[in-house]
């Protein structure tokens, strides 16, 4: 079995996961678990990626309701109210966000 790359490897995790999936698909590695071990990726994560699950960052972007500019405006409203000594409640936050959209 080939040795595992060093922990200070500069290969991004997403690239490692994709490499493991390709190694298993082409037959370079006998199994997906072995391919994950060869590139230094977590086996379960590689299995989930192969099934189509997105990473946290991508999924978070998909779920985002406000655009970055709208988010900035909501934050400004919140900071303004906090400086006045009246931090907004969750219901008021929703009203602020809805009024901006």
PDB file of N, CA and C in Angstrom:
ATOM      1  N   UNK A   1       0.846  -1.177   0.000  1.00  0.00           N
ATOM      2  CA  UNK A   1       0.000   0.000   0.000  1.00  0.00           C
ATOM      3  C   UNK A   1       0.890   1.237   0.000  1.00  0.00           C
ATOM      4  N   UNK A   2       0.630   2.213  -0.895  1.00  0.00           N
ATOM      5  CA  UNK A   2       1.444   3.427  -0.940  1.00  0.00           C
ATOM      6  C   UNK A   2       1.306   4.221   0.346  1.00  0.00           C
ATOM      7  N   UNK A   3       2.354   4.955   0.652  1.00  0.00           N
ATOM      8  CA  UNK A   3       2.334   5.727   1.895  1.00  0.00           C
ATOM      9  C   UNK A   3       1.424   6.939   1.772  1.00  0.00           C
ATOM     10  N   UNK A   4       0.956   7.375   2.911  1.00  0.00           N
ATOM     11  CA  UNK A   4       0.066   8.517   3.008  1.00  0.00           C
ATOM     12  C   UNK A   4       0.883   9.797   2.858  1.00  0.00           C
ATOM     13  N   UNK A   5       0.342  10.824   2.168  1.00  0.00           N
ATOM     14  CA  UNK A   5       1.100  12.068   2.066  1.00  0.00           C
ATOM     15  C   UNK A   5       1.249  12.726   3.428  1.00  0.00           C
ATOM     16  N   UNK A   6       2.239  13.582   3.548  1.00  0.00           N
ATOM     17  CA  UNK A   6       2.480  14.239   4.833  1.00  0.00           C
ATOM     18  C   UNK A   6       1.326  15.164   5.189  1.00  0.00           C
ATOM     19  N   UNK A   7       1.177  15.433   6.474  1.00  0.00           N
ATOM     20  CA  UNK A   7       0.084  16.255   6.977  1.00  0.00           C
ATOM     21  C   UNK A   7       0.190  17.699   6.506  1.00  0.00           C
ATOM     22  N   UNK A   8       1.392  18.179   6.198  1.00  0.00           N
ATOM     23  CA  UNK A   8       1.554  19.563   5.769  1.00  0.00           C
ATOM     24  C   UNK A   8       1.409  19.702   4.251  1.00  0.00           C
ATOM     25  N   UNK A   9       0.757  18.740   3.630  1.00  0.00           N
ATOM     26  CA  UNK A   9       0.535  18.764   2.193  1.00  0.00           C
ATOM     27  C   UNK A   9      -0.284  19.997   1.807  1.00  0.00           C
ATOM     28  N   UNK A  10       0.047  20.571   0.654  1.00  0.00           N
ATOM     29  CA  UNK A  10      -0.643  21.782   0.222  1.00  0.00           C
ATOM     30  C   UNK A  10      -1.777  21.497  -0.751  1.00  0.00           C
ATOM     31  N   UNK A  11      -2.118  20.250  -0.953  1.00  0.00           N
ATOM     32  CA  UNK A  11      -3.218  19.899  -1.848  1.00  0.00           C
ATOM     33  C   UNK A  11      -4.532  20.196  -1.131  1.00  0.00           C
ATOM     34  N   UNK A  12      -5.408  21.003  -1.737  1.00  0.00           N
ATOM     35  CA  UNK A  12      -6.695  21.304  -1.097  1.00  0.00           C
ATOM     36  C   UNK A  12      -7.523  20.038  -0.887  1.00  0.00           C
ATOM     37  N   UNK A  13      -8.340  20.057   0.133  1.00  0.00           N
ATOM     38  CA  UNK A  13      -9.153  18.893   0.498  1.00  0.00           C
ATOM     39  C   UNK A  13     -10.077  18.492  -0.649  1.00  0.00           C
ATOM     40  N   UNK A  14     -10.671  19.469  -1.319  1.00  0.00           N
ATOM     41  CA  UNK A  14     -11.581  19.156  -2.424  1.00  0.00           C
ATOM     42  C   UNK A  14     -10.854  18.414  -3.543  1.00  0.00           C
ATOM     43  N   UNK A  15      -9.616  18.787  -3.787  1.00  0.00           N
ATOM     44  CA  UNK A  15      -8.827  18.122  -4.828  1.00  0.00           C
ATOM     45  C   UNK A  15      -8.501  16.696  -4.394  1.00  0.00           C
ATOM     46  N   UNK A  16      -8.156  16.516  -3.120  1.00  0.00           N
ATOM     47  CA  UNK A  16      -7.878  15.169  -2.605  1.00  0.00           C
ATOM     48  C   UNK A  16      -9.102  14.276  -2.767  1.00  0.00           C
ATOM     49  N   UNK A  17     -10.275  14.815  -2.421  1.00  0.00           N
ATOM     50  CA  UNK A  17     -11.504  14.028  -2.528  1.00  0.00           C
ATOM     51  C   UNK A  17     -11.769  13.641  -3.979  1.00  0.00           C
ATOM     52  N   UNK A  18     -11.601  14.589  -4.900  1.00  0.00           N
ATOM     53  CA  UNK A  18     -11.829  14.308  -6.316  1.00  0.00           C
ATOM     54  C   UNK A  18     -10.819  13.291  -6.839  1.00  0.00           C
ATOM     55  N   UNK A  19      -9.571  13.394  -6.393  1.00  0.00           N
ATOM     56  CA  UNK A  19      -8.547  12.426  -6.803  1.00  0.00           C
ATOM     57  C   UNK A  19      -8.928  11.023  -6.351  1.00  0.00           C
ATOM     58  N   UNK A  20      -9.412  10.901  -5.121  1.00  0.00           N
ATOM     59  CA  UNK A  20      -9.800   9.588  -4.600  1.00  0.00           C
ATOM     60  C   UNK A  20     -10.953   9.003  -5.407  1.00  0.00           C
ATOM     61  N   UNK A  21     -11.925   9.834  -5.742  1.00  0.00           N
ATOM     62  CA  UNK A  21     -13.070   9.363  -6.534  1.00  0.00           C
ATOM     63  C   UNK A  21     -12.601   8.882  -7.907  1.00  0.00           C
ATOM     64  N   UNK A  22     -11.716   9.647  -8.541  1.00  0.00           N
ATOM     65  CA  UNK A  22     -11.204   9.264  -9.860  1.00  0.00           C
ATOM     66  C   UNK A  22     -10.356   7.999  -9.791  1.00  0.00           C
ATOM     67  N   UNK A  23      -9.560   7.861  -8.726  1.00  0.00           N
ATOM     68  CA  UNK A  23      -8.726   6.660  -8.575  1.00  0.00           C
ATOM     69  C   UNK A  23      -9.593   5.416  -8.457  1.00  0.00           C
ATOM     70  N   UNK A  24     -10.685   5.512  -7.697  1.00  0.00           N
ATOM     71  CA  UNK A  24     -11.576   4.365  -7.543  1.00  0.00           C
ATOM     72  C   UNK A  24     -12.316   4.076  -8.848  1.00  0.00           C
ATOM     73  N   UNK A  25     -12.706   5.129  -9.564  1.00  0.00           N
ATOM     74  CA  UNK A  25     -13.450   4.946 -10.813  1.00  0.00           C
ATOM     75  C   UNK A  25     -12.588   4.320 -11.910  1.00  0.00           C
ATOM     76  N   UNK A  26     -11.321   4.708 -11.973  1.00  0.00           N
ATOM     77  CA  UNK A  26     -10.439   4.181 -13.023  1.00  0.00           C
ATOM     78  C   UNK A  26      -9.815   2.838 -12.659  1.00  0.00           C
ATOM     79  N   UNK A  27      -9.958   2.425 -11.413  1.00  0.00           N
ATOM     80  CA  UNK A  27      -9.396   1.150 -10.994  1.00  0.00           C
ATOM     81  C   UNK A  27      -7.977   1.249 -10.481  1.00  0.00           C
ATOM     82  N   UNK A  28      -7.455   2.459 -10.332  1.00  0.00           N
ATOM     83  CA  UNK A  28      -6.108   2.648  -9.792  1.00  0.00           C
ATOM     84  C   UNK A  28      -6.043   2.157  -8.353  1.00  0.00           C
ATOM     85  N   UNK A  29      -7.135   2.342  -7.632  1.00  0.00           N
ATOM     86  CA  UNK A  29      -7.229   1.858  -6.250  1.00  0.00           C
ATOM     87  C   UNK A  29      -8.310   0.784  -6.206  1.00  0.00           C
ATOM     88  N   UNK A  30      -8.126  -0.253  -5.382  1.00  0.00           N
ATOM     89  CA  UNK A  30      -9.100  -1.343  -5.339  1.00  0.00           C
ATOM     90  C   UNK A  30     -10.468  -0.935  -4.786  1.00  0.00           C
ATOM     91  N   UNK A  31     -10.503   0.092  -3.957  1.00  0.00           N
ATOM     92  CA  UNK A  31     -11.780   0.534  -3.395  1.00  0.00           C
ATOM     93  C   UNK A  31     -11.724   2.034  -3.124  1.00  0.00           C
ATOM     94  N   UNK A  32     -12.890   2.602  -2.871  1.00  0.00           N
ATOM     95  CA  UNK A  32     -12.958   4.028  -2.571  1.00  0.00           C
ATOM     96  C   UNK A  32     -12.278   4.330  -1.242  1.00  0.00           C
ATOM     97  N   UNK A  33     -12.407   3.433  -0.281  1.00  0.00           N
ATOM     98  CA  UNK A  33     -11.762   3.612   1.019  1.00  0.00           C
ATOM     99  C   UNK A  33     -10.244   3.616   0.874  1.00  0.00           C
ATOM    100  N   UNK A  34      -9.733   2.698   0.082  1.00  0.00           N
ATOM    101  CA  UNK A  34      -8.286   2.645  -0.150  1.00  0.00           C
ATOM    102  C   UNK A  34      -7.808   3.894  -0.896  1.00  0.00           C
ATOM    103  N   UNK A  35      -8.586   4.343  -1.868  1.00  0.00           N
ATOM    104  CA  UNK A  35      -8.216   5.547  -2.616  1.00  0.00           C
ATOM    105  C   UNK A  35      -8.178   6.756  -1.689  1.00  0.00           C
ATOM    106  N   UNK A  36      -9.158   6.852  -0.789  1.00  0.00           N
ATOM    107  CA  UNK A  36      -9.187   7.965   0.167  1.00  0.00           C
ATOM    108  C   UNK A  36      -7.962   7.916   1.067  1.00  0.00           C
ATOM    109  N   UNK A  37      -7.595   6.725   1.513  1.00  0.00           N
ATOM    110  CA  UNK A  37      -6.414   6.580   2.372  1.00  0.00           C
ATOM    111  C   UNK A  37      -5.136   6.954   1.612  1.00  0.00           C
ATOM    112  N   UNK A  38      -5.080   6.625   0.339  1.00  0.00           N
ATOM    113  CA  UNK A  38      -3.884   6.926  -0.463  1.00  0.00           C
ATOM    114  C   UNK A  38      -3.654   8.430  -0.627  1.00  0.00           C
ATOM    115  N   UNK A  39      -4.733   9.187  -0.762  1.00  0.00           N
ATOM    116  CA  UNK A  39      -4.579  10.633  -0.969  1.00  0.00           C
ATOM    117  C   UNK A  39      -4.684  11.418   0.328  1.00  0.00           C
ATOM    118  N   UNK A  40      -5.040  10.740   1.416  1.00  0.00           N
ATOM    119  CA  UNK A  40      -5.108  11.412   2.715  1.00  0.00           C
ATOM    120  C   UNK A  40      -6.432  12.090   3.003  1.00  0.00           C
ATOM    121  N   UNK A  41      -7.500  11.635   2.365  1.00  0.00           N
ATOM    122  CA  UNK A  41      -8.828  12.213   2.593  1.00  0.00           C
ATOM    123  C   UNK A  41      -9.639  11.291   3.502  1.00  0.00           C
ATOM    124  N   UNK A  42     -10.669  11.841   4.118  1.00  0.00           N
ATOM    125  CA  UNK A  42     -11.548  11.055   4.985  1.00  0.00           C
ATOM    126  C   UNK A  42     -12.438  10.159   4.115  1.00  0.00           C
ATOM    127  N   UNK A  43     -12.456   8.850   4.368  1.00  0.00           N
ATOM    128  CA  UNK A  43     -13.219   7.929   3.517  1.00  0.00           C
ATOM    129  C   UNK A  43     -14.714   8.242   3.437  1.00  0.00           C
ATOM    130  N   UNK A  44     -15.336   8.550   4.564  1.00  0.00           N
ATOM    131  CA  UNK A  44     -16.774   8.828   4.541  1.00  0.00           C
ATOM    132  C   UNK A  44     -17.071  10.100   3.754  1.00  0.00           C
ATOM    133  N   UNK A  45     -16.226  11.097   3.888  1.00  0.00           N
ATOM    134  CA  UNK A  45     -16.427  12.341   3.141  1.00  0.00           C
ATOM    135  C   UNK A  45     -16.335  12.073   1.649  1.00  0.00           C
ATOM    136  N   UNK A  46     -15.370  11.262   1.250  1.00  0.00           N
ATOM    137  CA  UNK A  46     -15.213  10.926  -0.168  1.00  0.00           C
ATOM    138  C   UNK A  46     -16.449  10.178  -0.661  1.00  0.00           C
ATOM    139  N   UNK A  47     -16.967   9.273   0.145  1.00  0.00           N
ATOM    140  CA  UNK A  47     -18.177   8.540  -0.248  1.00  0.00           C
ATOM    141  C   UNK A  47     -19.362   9.491  -0.417  1.00  0.00           C
ATOM    142  N   UNK A  48     -19.512  10.434   0.512  1.00  0.00           N
ATOM    143  CA  UNK A  48     -20.602  11.407   0.412  1.00  0.00           C
ATOM    144  C   UNK A  48     -20.443  12.287  -0.827  1.00  0.00           C
ATOM    145  N   UNK A  49     -19.224  12.722  -1.118  1.00  0.00           N
ATOM    146  CA  UNK A  49     -18.981  13.564  -2.296  1.00  0.00           C
ATOM    147  C   UNK A  49     -19.326  12.792  -3.576  1.00  0.00           C
ATOM    148  N   UNK A  50     -18.994  11.515  -3.585  1.00  0.00           N
ATOM    149  CA  UNK A  50     -19.287  10.679  -4.745  1.00  0.00           C
ATOM    150  C   UNK A  50     -20.793  10.572  -4.965  1.00  0.00           C
ATOM    151  N   UNK A  51     -21.548  10.591  -3.867  1.00  0.00           N
ATOM    152  CA  UNK A  51     -23.007  10.524  -3.964  1.00  0.00           C
ATOM    153  C   UNK A  51     -23.629  11.874  -4.308  1.00  0.00           C
ATOM    154  N   UNK A  52     -22.801  12.931  -4.346  1.00  0.00           N
ATOM    155  CA  UNK A  52     -23.311  14.229  -4.761  1.00  0.00           C
ATOM    156  C   UNK A  52     -23.473  15.263  -3.672  1.00  0.00           C
ATOM    157  N   UNK A  53     -23.096  14.946  -2.455  1.00  0.00           N
ATOM    158  CA  UNK A  53     -23.228  15.919  -1.372  1.00  0.00           C
ATOM    159  C   UNK A  53     -22.212  17.042  -1.561  1.00  0.00           C
ATOM    160  N   UNK A  54     -22.659  18.283  -1.342  1.00  0.00           N
ATOM    161  CA  UNK A  54     -21.789  19.456  -1.465  1.00  0.00           C
ATOM    162  C   UNK A  54     -21.081  19.709  -0.136  1.00  0.00           C
ATOM    163  N   UNK A  55     -19.975  20.458  -0.175  1.00  0.00           N
ATOM    164  CA  UNK A  55     -19.313  20.807   1.074  1.00  0.00           C
ATOM    165  C   UNK A  55     -20.094  21.937   1.753  1.00  0.00           C
ATOM    166  N   UNK A  56     -19.745  22.244   2.984  1.00  0.00           N
ATOM    167  CA  UNK A  56     -20.505  23.211   3.776  1.00  0.00           C
ATOM    168  C   UNK A  56     -20.589  24.574   3.111  1.00  0.00           C
ATOM    169  N   UNK A  57     -19.480  25.012   2.553  1.00  0.00           N
ATOM    170  CA  UNK A  57     -19.444  26.341   1.944  1.00  0.00           C
ATOM    171  C   UNK A  57     -20.393  26.420   0.743  1.00  0.00           C
ATOM    172  N   UNK A  58     -20.339  25.432  -0.132  1.00  0.00           N
ATOM    173  CA  UNK A  58     -21.212  25.421  -1.312  1.00  0.00           C
ATOM    174  C   UNK A  58     -22.674  25.328  -0.911  1.00  0.00           C
ATOM    175  N   UNK A  59     -22.976  24.484   0.055  1.00  0.00           N
ATOM    176  CA  UNK A  59     -24.361  24.327   0.504  1.00  0.00           C
ATOM    177  C   UNK A  59     -24.857  25.602   1.169  1.00  0.00           C
ATOM    178  N   UNK A  60     -23.983  26.252   1.924  1.00  0.00           N
ATOM    179  CA  UNK A  60     -24.359  27.513   2.568  1.00  0.00           C
ATOM    180  C   UNK A  60     -24.669  28.593   1.545  1.00  0.00           C
ATOM    181  N   UNK A  61     -23.903  28.648   0.471  1.00  0.00           N
ATOM    182  CA  UNK A  61     -24.172  29.620  -0.585  1.00  0.00           C
ATOM    183  C   UNK A  61     -25.509  29.340  -1.259  1.00  0.00           C
ATOM    184  N   UNK A  62     -25.824  28.073  -1.430  1.00  0.00           N
ATOM    185  CA  UNK A  62     -27.089  27.714  -2.067  1.00  0.00           C
ATOM    186  C   UNK A  62     -28.280  28.129  -1.203  1.00  0.00           C
ATOM    187  N   UNK A  63     -28.137  28.012   0.109  1.00  0.00           N
ATOM    188  CA  UNK A  63     -29.234  28.315   1.027  1.00  0.00           C
ATOM    189  C   UNK A  63     -29.372  29.798   1.358  1.00  0.00           C
ATOM    190  N   UNK A  64     -28.405  30.587   0.990  1.00  0.00           N
ATOM    191  CA  UNK A  64     -28.398  31.997   1.377  1.00  0.00           C
ATOM    192  C   UNK A  64     -29.601  32.722   0.795  1.00  0.00           C
ATOM    193  N   UNK A  65     -30.293  33.476   1.655  1.00  0.00           N
ATOM    194  CA  UNK A  65     -31.500  34.192   1.247  1.00  0.00           C
ATOM    195  C   UNK A  65     -31.195  35.602   0.760  1.00  0.00           C
ATOM    196  N   UNK A  66     -30.196  36.246   1.359  1.00  0.00           N
ATOM    197  CA  UNK A  66     -29.875  37.628   1.022  1.00  0.00           C
ATOM    198  C   UNK A  66     -28.600  37.700   0.187  1.00  0.00           C
ATOM    199  N   UNK A  67     -28.554  38.691  -0.663  1.00  0.00           N
ATOM    200  CA  UNK A  67     -27.337  38.972  -1.412  1.00  0.00           C
ATOM    201  C   UNK A  67     -26.341  39.623  -0.448  1.00  0.00           C
ATOM    202  N   UNK A  68     -25.043  39.578  -0.738  1.00  0.00           N
ATOM    203  CA  UNK A  68     -24.053  40.176   0.171  1.00  0.00           C
ATOM    204  C   UNK A  68     -24.320  41.648   0.485  1.00  0.00           C
ATOM    205  N   UNK A  69     -24.761  42.415  -0.496  1.00  0.00           N
ATOM    206  CA  UNK A  69     -25.055  43.836  -0.261  1.00  0.00           C
ATOM    207  C   UNK A  69     -26.249  43.996   0.690  1.00  0.00           C
ATOM    208  N   UNK A  70     -27.265  43.160   0.499  1.00  0.00           N
ATOM    209  CA  UNK A  70     -28.439  43.203   1.385  1.00  0.00           C
ATOM    210  C   UNK A  70     -28.039  42.810   2.805  1.00  0.00           C
ATOM    211  N   UNK A  71     -27.168  41.821   2.910  1.00  0.00           N
ATOM    212  CA  UNK A  71     -26.672  41.389   4.215  1.00  0.00           C
ATOM    213  C   UNK A  71     -25.944  42.528   4.930  1.00  0.00           C
ATOM    214  N   UNK A  72     -25.125  43.259   4.174  1.00  0.00           N
ATOM    215  CA  UNK A  72     -24.383  44.381   4.739  1.00  0.00           C
ATOM    216  C   UNK A  72     -25.335  45.449   5.273  1.00  0.00           C
ATOM    217  N   UNK A  73     -26.411  45.728   4.543  1.00  0.00           N
ATOM    218  CA  UNK A  73     -27.384  46.734   4.969  1.00  0.00           C
ATOM    219  C   UNK A  73     -28.092  46.291   6.246  1.00  0.00           C
ATOM    220  N   UNK A  74     -28.466  45.016   6.322  1.00  0.00           N
ATOM    221  CA  UNK A  74     -29.109  44.495   7.540  1.00  0.00           C
ATOM    222  C   UNK A  74     -28.161  44.636   8.724  1.00  0.00           C
ATOM    223  N   UNK A  75     -26.888  44.304   8.528  1.00  0.00           N
ATOM    224  CA  UNK A  75     -25.905  44.437   9.605  1.00  0.00           C
ATOM    225  C   UNK A  75     -25.757  45.887  10.051  1.00  0.00           C
ATOM    226  N   UNK A  76     -25.745  46.802   9.098  1.00  0.00           N
ATOM    227  CA  UNK A  76     -25.651  48.221   9.459  1.00  0.00           C
ATOM    228  C   UNK A  76     -26.833  48.652  10.315  1.00  0.00           C
ATOM    229  N   UNK A  77     -28.037  48.208   9.952  1.00  0.00           N
ATOM    230  CA  UNK A  77     -29.224  48.521  10.754  1.00  0.00           C
ATOM    231  C   UNK A  77     -29.071  47.961  12.172  1.00  0.00           C
ATOM    232  N   UNK A  78     -28.593  46.730  12.258  1.00  0.00           N
ATOM    233  CA  UNK A  78     -28.434  46.079  13.568  1.00  0.00           C
ATOM    234  C   UNK A  78     -27.399  46.805  14.419  1.00  0.00           C
ATOM    235  N   UNK A  79     -26.249  47.124  13.820  1.00  0.00           N
ATOM    236  CA  UNK A  79     -25.211  47.838  14.569  1.00  0.00           C
ATOM    237  C   UNK A  79     -25.695  49.207  15.024  1.00  0.00           C
ATOM    238  N   UNK A  80     -26.455  49.885  14.174  1.00  0.00           N
ATOM    239  CA  UNK A  80     -26.995  51.195  14.532  1.00  0.00           C
ATOM    240  C   UNK A  80     -27.897  51.081  15.757  1.00  0.00           C
ATOM    241  N   UNK A  81     -28.786  50.090  15.745  1.00  0.00           N
ATOM    242  CA  UNK A  81     -29.702  49.905  16.881  1.00  0.00           C
ATOM    243  C   UNK A  81     -28.943  49.492  18.136  1.00  0.00           C
ATOM    244  N   UNK A  82     -27.894  48.691  17.975  1.00  0.00           N
ATOM    245  CA  UNK A  82     -27.091  48.284  19.137  1.00  0.00           C
ATOM    246  C   UNK A  82     -26.370  49.485  19.746  1.00  0.00           C
ATOM    247  N   UNK A  83     -25.862  50.369  18.900  1.00  0.00           N
ATOM    248  CA  UNK A  83     -25.193  51.570  19.413  1.00  0.00           C
ATOM    249  C   UNK A  83     -26.171  52.468  20.164  1.00  0.00           C
ATOM    250  N   UNK A  84     -27.442  52.440  19.779  1.00  0.00           N
ATOM    251  CA  UNK A  84     -28.464  53.214  20.488  1.00  0.00           C
ATOM    252  C   UNK A  84     -28.852  52.558  21.815  1.00  0.00           C
ATOM    253  N   UNK A  85     -28.459  51.299  21.978  1.00  0.00           N
ATOM    254  CA  UNK A  85     -28.778  50.580  23.207  1.00  0.00           C
ATOM    255  C   UNK A  85     -30.014  49.709  23.096  1.00  0.00           C
ATOM    256  N   UNK A  86     -30.519  49.530  21.881  1.00  0.00           N
ATOM    257  CA  UNK A  86     -31.710  48.714  21.665  1.00  0.00           C
ATOM    258  C   UNK A  86     -31.432  47.659  20.600  1.00  0.00           C
ATOM    259  N   UNK A  87     -30.740  46.586  20.965  1.00  0.00           N
ATOM    260  CA  UNK A  87     -30.447  45.559  19.956  1.00  0.00           C
ATOM    261  C   UNK A  87     -31.748  44.941  19.438  1.00  0.00           C
ATOM    262  N   UNK A  88     -31.814  44.666  18.150  1.00  0.00           N
ATOM    263  CA  UNK A  88     -33.052  44.128  17.582  1.00  0.00           C
ATOM    264  C   UNK A  88     -33.298  42.685  18.016  1.00  0.00           C
ATOM    265  N   UNK A  89     -34.569  42.362  18.173  1.00  0.00           N
ATOM    266  CA  UNK A  89     -34.951  40.979  18.458  1.00  0.00           C
ATOM    267  C   UNK A  89     -34.944  40.208  17.140  1.00  0.00           C
ATOM    268  N   UNK A  90     -35.114  38.914  17.214  1.00  0.00           N
ATOM    269  CA  UNK A  90     -35.123  38.095  15.994  1.00  0.00           C
ATOM    270  C   UNK A  90     -36.275  38.502  15.088  1.00  0.00           C
ATOM    271  N   UNK A  91     -37.396  38.877  15.678  1.00  0.00           N
ATOM    272  CA  UNK A  91     -38.551  39.292  14.876  1.00  0.00           C
ATOM    273  C   UNK A  91     -38.259  40.609  14.164  1.00  0.00           C
ATOM    274  N   UNK A  92     -37.590  41.509  14.859  1.00  0.00           N
ATOM    275  CA  UNK A  92     -37.234  42.781  14.239  1.00  0.00           C
ATOM    276  C   UNK A  92     -36.197  42.578  13.136  1.00  0.00           C
ATOM    277  N   UNK A  93     -35.292  41.637  13.339  1.00  0.00           N
ATOM    278  CA  UNK A  93     -34.315  41.314  12.292  1.00  0.00           C
ATOM    279  C   UNK A  93     -35.021  40.840  11.027  1.00  0.00           C
ATOM    280  N   UNK A  94     -36.019  40.000  11.210  1.00  0.00           N
ATOM    281  CA  UNK A  94     -36.772  39.508  10.054  1.00  0.00           C
ATOM    282  C   UNK A  94     -37.485  40.651   9.341  1.00  0.00           C
ATOM    283  N   UNK A  95     -38.055  41.569  10.121  1.00  0.00           N
ATOM    284  CA  UNK A  95     -38.731  42.726   9.522  1.00  0.00           C
ATOM    285  C   UNK A  95     -37.746  43.591   8.739  1.00  0.00           C
ATOM    286  N   UNK A  96     -36.561  43.816   9.313  1.00  0.00           N
ATOM    287  CA  UNK A  96     -35.537  44.617   8.631  1.00  0.00           C
ATOM    288  C   UNK A  96     -35.146  43.942   7.316  1.00  0.00           C
ATOM    289  N   UNK A  97     -34.891  42.648   7.379  1.00  0.00           N
ATOM    290  CA  UNK A  97     -34.484  41.911   6.175  1.00  0.00           C
ATOM    291  C   UNK A  97     -35.592  41.920   5.127  1.00  0.00           C
ATOM    292  N   UNK A  98     -36.829  41.742   5.559  1.00  0.00           N
ATOM    293  CA  UNK A  98     -37.951  41.729   4.624  1.00  0.00           C
ATOM    294  C   UNK A  98     -38.144  43.096   3.978  1.00  0.00           C
ATOM    295  N   UNK A  99     -37.950  44.157   4.757  1.00  0.00           N
ATOM    296  CA  UNK A  99     -38.122  45.501   4.200  1.00  0.00           C
ATOM    297  C   UNK A  99     -37.038  45.825   3.171  1.00  0.00           C
ATOM    298  N   UNK A 100     -35.863  45.231   3.313  1.00  0.00           N
ATOM    299  CA  UNK A 100     -34.767  45.481   2.376  1.00  0.00           C
ATOM    300  C   UNK A 100     -34.972  44.713   1.074  1.00  0.00           C
ATOM    301  N   UNK A 101     -35.493  43.515   1.195  1.00  0.00           N
ATOM    302  CA  UNK A 101     -35.720  42.686   0.002  1.00  0.00           C
ATOM    303  C   UNK A 101     -36.838  43.305  -0.784  1.00  0.00           C
TER     304      UNK A 101
END
